[in-house]
Coordinates of C-alpha atoms in Angstrom, one line a residue:
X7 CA 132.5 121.4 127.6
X8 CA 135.9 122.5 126.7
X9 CA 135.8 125.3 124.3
X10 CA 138.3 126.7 122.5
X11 CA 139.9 130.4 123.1
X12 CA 139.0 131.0 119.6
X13 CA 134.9 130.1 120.5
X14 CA 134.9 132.2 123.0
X15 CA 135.6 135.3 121.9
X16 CA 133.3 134.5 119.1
X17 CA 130.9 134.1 121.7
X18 CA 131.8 137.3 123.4
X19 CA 131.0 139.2 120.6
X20 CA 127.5 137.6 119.5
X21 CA 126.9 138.6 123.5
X22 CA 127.2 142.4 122.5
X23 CA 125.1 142.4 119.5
X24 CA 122.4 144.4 119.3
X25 CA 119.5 144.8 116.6
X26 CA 116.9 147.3 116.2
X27 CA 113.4 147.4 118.6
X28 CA 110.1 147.2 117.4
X29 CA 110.6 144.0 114.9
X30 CA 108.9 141.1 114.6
X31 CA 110.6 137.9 115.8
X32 CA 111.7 136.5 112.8
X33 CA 112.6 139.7 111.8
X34 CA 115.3 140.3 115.0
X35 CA 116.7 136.9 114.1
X36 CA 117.8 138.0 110.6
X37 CA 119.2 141.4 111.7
X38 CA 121.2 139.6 114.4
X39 CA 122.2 137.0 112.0
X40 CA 123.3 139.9 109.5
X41 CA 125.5 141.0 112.3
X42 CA 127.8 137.8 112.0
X43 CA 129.8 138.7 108.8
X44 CA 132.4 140.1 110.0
X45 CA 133.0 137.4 112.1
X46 CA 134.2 135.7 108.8
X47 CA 137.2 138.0 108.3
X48 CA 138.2 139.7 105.3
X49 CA 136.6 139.3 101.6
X50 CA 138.9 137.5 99.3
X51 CA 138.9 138.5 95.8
X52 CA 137.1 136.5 93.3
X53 CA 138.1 136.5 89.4
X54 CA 134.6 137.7 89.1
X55 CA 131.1 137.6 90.8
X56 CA 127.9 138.1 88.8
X57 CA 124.2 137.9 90.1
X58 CA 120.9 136.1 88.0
X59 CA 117.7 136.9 89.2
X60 CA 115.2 133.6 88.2
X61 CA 111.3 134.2 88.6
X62 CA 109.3 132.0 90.1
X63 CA 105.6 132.4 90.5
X64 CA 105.8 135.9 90.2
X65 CA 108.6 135.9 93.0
X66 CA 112.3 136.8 92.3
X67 CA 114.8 134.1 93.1
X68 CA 118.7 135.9 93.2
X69 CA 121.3 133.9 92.5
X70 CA 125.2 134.8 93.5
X71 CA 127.5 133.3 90.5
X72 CA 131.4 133.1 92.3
X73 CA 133.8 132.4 89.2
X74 CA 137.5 131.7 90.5
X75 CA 138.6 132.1 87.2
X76 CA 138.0 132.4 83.2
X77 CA 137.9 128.7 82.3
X78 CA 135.2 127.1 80.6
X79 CA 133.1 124.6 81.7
X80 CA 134.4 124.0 85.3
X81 CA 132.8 122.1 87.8
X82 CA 130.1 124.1 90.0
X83 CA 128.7 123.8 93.4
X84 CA 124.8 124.8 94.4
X85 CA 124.8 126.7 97.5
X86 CA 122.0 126.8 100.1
X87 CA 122.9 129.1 102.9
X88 CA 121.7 128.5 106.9
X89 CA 119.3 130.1 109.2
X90 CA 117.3 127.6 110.5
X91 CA 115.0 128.1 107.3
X92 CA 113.6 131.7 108.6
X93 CA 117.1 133.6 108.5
X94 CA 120.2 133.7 106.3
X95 CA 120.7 135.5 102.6
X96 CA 123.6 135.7 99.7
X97 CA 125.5 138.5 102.0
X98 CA 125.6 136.5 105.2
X99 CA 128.0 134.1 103.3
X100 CA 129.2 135.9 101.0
X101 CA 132.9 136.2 102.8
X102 CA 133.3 132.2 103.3
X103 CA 132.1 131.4 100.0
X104 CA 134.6 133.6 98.5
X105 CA 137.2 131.2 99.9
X106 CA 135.6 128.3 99.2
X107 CA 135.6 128.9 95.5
X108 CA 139.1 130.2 95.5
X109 CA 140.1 126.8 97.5
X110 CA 138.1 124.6 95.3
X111 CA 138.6 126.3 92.1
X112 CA 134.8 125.3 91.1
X113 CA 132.4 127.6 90.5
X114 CA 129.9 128.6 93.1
X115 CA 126.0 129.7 92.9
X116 CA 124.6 130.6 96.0
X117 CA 120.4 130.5 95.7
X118 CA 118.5 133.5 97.7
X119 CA 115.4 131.0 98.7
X120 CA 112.1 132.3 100.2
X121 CA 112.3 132.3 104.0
X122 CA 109.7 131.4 106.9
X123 CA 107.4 132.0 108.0
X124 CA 106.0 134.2 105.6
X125 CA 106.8 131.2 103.5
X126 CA 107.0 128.2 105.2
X127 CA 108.0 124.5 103.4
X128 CA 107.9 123.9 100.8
X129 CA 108.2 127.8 99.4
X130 CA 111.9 127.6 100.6
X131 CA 112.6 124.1 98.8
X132 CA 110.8 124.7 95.8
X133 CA 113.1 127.5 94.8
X134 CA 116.2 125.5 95.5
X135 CA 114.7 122.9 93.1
X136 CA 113.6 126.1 90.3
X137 CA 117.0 126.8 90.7
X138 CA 118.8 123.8 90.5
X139 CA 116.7 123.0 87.3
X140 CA 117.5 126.0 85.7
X141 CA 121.1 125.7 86.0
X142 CA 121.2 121.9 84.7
X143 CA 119.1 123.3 81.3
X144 CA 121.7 126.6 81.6
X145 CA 124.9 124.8 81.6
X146 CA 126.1 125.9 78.6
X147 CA 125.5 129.7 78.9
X148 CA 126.7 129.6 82.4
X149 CA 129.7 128.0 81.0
X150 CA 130.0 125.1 83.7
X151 CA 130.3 121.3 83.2
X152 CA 127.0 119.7 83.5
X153 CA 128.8 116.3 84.6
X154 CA 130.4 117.8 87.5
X155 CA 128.0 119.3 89.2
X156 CA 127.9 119.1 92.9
X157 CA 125.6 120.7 95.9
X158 CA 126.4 122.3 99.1
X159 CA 124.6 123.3 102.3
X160 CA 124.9 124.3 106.1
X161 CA 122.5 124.0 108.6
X162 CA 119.2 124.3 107.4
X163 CA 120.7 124.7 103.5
X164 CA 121.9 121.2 104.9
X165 CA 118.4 119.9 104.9
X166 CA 117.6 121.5 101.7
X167 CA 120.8 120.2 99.8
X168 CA 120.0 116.8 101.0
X169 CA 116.7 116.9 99.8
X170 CA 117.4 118.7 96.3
X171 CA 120.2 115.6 96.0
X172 CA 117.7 112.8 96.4
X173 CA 115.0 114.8 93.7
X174 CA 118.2 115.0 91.3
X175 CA 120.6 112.5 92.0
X176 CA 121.4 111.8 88.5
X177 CA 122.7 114.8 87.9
X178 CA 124.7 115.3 91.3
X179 CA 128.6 114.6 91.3
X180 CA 128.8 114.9 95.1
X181 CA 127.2 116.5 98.3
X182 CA 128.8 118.5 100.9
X183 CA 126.6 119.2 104.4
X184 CA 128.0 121.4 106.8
X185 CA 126.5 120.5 110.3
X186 CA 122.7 120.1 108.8
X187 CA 119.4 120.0 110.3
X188 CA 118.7 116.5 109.4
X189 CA 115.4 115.7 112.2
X190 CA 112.2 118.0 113.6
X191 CA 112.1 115.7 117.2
X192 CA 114.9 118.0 118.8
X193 CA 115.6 114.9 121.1
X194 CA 118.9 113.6 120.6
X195 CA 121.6 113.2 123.1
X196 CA 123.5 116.4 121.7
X197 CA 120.3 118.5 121.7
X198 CA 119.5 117.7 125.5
X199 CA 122.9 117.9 126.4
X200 CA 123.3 121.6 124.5
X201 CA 119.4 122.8 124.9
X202 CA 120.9 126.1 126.3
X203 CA 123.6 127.1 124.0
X204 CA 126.1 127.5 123.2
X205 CA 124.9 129.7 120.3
X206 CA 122.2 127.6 119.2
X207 CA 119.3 126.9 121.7
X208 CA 116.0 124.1 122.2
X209 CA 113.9 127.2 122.4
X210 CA 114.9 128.6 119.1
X211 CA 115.1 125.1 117.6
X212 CA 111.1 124.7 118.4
X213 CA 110.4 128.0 117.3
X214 CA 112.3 127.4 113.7
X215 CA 110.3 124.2 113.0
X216 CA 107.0 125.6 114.3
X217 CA 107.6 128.5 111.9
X218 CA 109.1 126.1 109.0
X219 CA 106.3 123.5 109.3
X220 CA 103.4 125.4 110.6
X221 CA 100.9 122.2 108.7
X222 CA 101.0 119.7 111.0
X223 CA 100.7 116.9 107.4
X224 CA 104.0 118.4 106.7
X225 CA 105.6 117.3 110.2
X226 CA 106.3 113.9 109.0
X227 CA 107.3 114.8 105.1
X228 CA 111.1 113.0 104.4
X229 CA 111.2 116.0 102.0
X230 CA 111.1 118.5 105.1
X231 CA 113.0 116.1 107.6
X232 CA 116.0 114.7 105.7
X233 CA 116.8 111.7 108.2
X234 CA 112.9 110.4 107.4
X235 CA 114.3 109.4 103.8
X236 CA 114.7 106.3 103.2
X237 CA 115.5 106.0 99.0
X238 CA 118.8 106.4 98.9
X239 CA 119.7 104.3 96.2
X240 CA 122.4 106.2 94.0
X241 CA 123.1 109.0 96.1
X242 CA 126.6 110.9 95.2
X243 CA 129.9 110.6 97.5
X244 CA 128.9 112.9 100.6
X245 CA 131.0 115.0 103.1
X246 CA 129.2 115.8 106.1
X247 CA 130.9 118.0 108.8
X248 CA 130.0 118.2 112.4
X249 CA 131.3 120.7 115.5
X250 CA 131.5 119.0 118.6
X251 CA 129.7 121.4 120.8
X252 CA 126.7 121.5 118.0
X253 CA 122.9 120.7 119.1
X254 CA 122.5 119.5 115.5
X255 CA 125.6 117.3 116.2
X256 CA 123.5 113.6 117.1
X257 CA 121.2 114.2 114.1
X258 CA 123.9 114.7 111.5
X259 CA 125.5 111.6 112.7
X260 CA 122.7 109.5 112.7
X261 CA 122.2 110.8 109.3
X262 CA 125.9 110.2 108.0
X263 CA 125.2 106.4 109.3
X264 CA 121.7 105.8 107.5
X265 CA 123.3 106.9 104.3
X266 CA 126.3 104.5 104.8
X267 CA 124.2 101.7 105.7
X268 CA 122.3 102.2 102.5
X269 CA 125.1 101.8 100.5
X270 CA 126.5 105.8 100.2
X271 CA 130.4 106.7 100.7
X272 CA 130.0 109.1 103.4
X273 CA 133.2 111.0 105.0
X274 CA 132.7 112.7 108.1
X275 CA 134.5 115.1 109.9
X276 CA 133.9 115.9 113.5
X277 CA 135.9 119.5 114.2
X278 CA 136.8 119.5 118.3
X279 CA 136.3 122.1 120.4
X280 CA 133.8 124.0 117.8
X281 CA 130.5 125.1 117.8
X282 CA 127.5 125.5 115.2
X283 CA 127.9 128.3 112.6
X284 CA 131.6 128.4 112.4
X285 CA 132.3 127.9 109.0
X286 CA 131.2 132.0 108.5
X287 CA 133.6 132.5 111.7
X288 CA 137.1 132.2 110.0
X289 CA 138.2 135.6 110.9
X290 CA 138.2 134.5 114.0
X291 CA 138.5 130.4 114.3
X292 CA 141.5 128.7 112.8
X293 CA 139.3 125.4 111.8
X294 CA 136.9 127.2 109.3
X295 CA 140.3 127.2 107.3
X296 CA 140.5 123.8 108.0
X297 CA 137.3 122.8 107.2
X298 CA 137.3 124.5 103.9
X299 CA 140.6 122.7 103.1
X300 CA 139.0 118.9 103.7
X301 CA 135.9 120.1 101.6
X302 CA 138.5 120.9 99.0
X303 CA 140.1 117.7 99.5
X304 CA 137.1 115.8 99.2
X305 CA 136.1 117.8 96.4
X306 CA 138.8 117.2 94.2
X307 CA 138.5 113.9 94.4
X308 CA 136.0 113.5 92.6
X309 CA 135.8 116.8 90.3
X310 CA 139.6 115.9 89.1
X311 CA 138.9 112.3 87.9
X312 CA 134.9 112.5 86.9

């Protein structure tokens, strides 16, 4: 394994993190994720930001609205942020998706889901699907173009933007997965060979599902497990990026090759010499800009001739 200079200083500096005592697990594993923003670099300035809080169930859902500027109805993106499903919020990607919708010039709406394990599946994906919903019926008063609508995710918002694309595919212009959970069996040939790091571990992964999917019915649900799917009839033009040094690597893969071989136009991108979580590393490593620049070029593609 032949990281990059770049990795390892990102590395260095998740080493020295340190949260508060007396919190639960999950708990530690936010606060320590909260700790990686400034490994994302400066915040860009957006033409304007603006924040929507949706109720479901008697449970707020906040949404982050990233406008690069004052034109009506331009394409949007759905955001679902990472965490392996029990970590992750608006703020812990706030910097990157600042860039992104500066790069793109498409509006962005990050979703604030419910996390495990107070609310395991399908709390989580139910509120990406409110959500999703209520910007399709919202279009016109959030001034975006219902036709171009696209959905993005890392990680485990990977496995939930998958998901949320199959449920509304006919409204979906295109899909964009950032290294995504795609399997629960934690037994591919990336996973055994990266069980102990780097940042992501076998021992966490467990955990994460265990806390995710604590009904043992739900274990085998496609809507959980993206890479259990098998209607894929339709699906929009996807990106799917993978690091090289990534556990999740295999699974994405083997994902990116079921879709082709059901007929979807899949591009992916394997970034050298990276690890899992760097697109929120770019104040740091020189390929998050890269990456962001080949979602923008797949983007546009299909938002400039739709």
């Amino acid at each position: 394994m032949t990281l990059s200079e770049q990795v390892n200083k990102v590395l260095a500096y998740i080493q020295d993190i340190e949260v508060p005592a007396n919190l639960t697990p999950w708990e530690t594993g936010r606060a320590f994720y909260e700790n990686f923003i400034p490994l994302a670099g400066e915040k860009e300035t957006v033409f304007q930001i603006e924040e929507q809080t949706l109720l479901k169930d008697n449970h707020p859902i906040r949404l982050r609205i990233y406008r690069p500027n004052d034109t009506k109805k331009l394409p949007v993106i759905i955001y679902f942020h990472g965490g392996w499903f029990n970590a992750g919020s608006l703020e812990t990607h706030d910097t990157p998706l600042r860039q992104l919708t500066n790069r793109l010039q498409a509006i962005i709406i990050a979703v604030d889901y419910r996390l495990a394990p107070e609310y395991p599946f399908p709390f989580g994906l139910n509120d990406c699907e409110f959500a999703m919903q209520w910007i399709i019926d919202n279009a016109v008063s959030l001034r975006i173009n219902a036709n171009k609508i696209s959905i993005a995710g890392d990680s485990a918002g990977g496995a939930l933007a998958a998901t949320v694309t199959r449920k509304f595919r006919q409204h979906i212009m295109a899909l964009l997965l950032i290294y995504p959970v795609t399997d629960n069996s934690l037994k591919t040939a990336s996973w055994i060979e990266f069980q102990n790091g780097p940042l992501l571990d076998l021992k966490g992964g467990i955990q994460a599902w265990n806390w995710y999917l604590p009904n043992i019915e739900d274990q085998n649900n496609p809507d959980a497990i993206p890479l259990l799917a098998n209607d894929f009839e339709a699906l929009p033009p996807t990106f799917i990026a993978v690091a090289e040094y990534d556990p999740l690597r295999d699974e994405a893969v083997q994902y990116a090759k079921k879709l082709q071989t059901n007929g979807v136009n899949v591009t992916l991108n394997l970034y050298k010499g990276t690890t899992h979580g760097f697109f929120q590393m770019g104040g740091y490593i020189d390929d998050t800009e890269v990456l962001i620049q080949n979602m923008s070029d797949f983007f546009k593609t299909y938002s400039d001739t739709k």
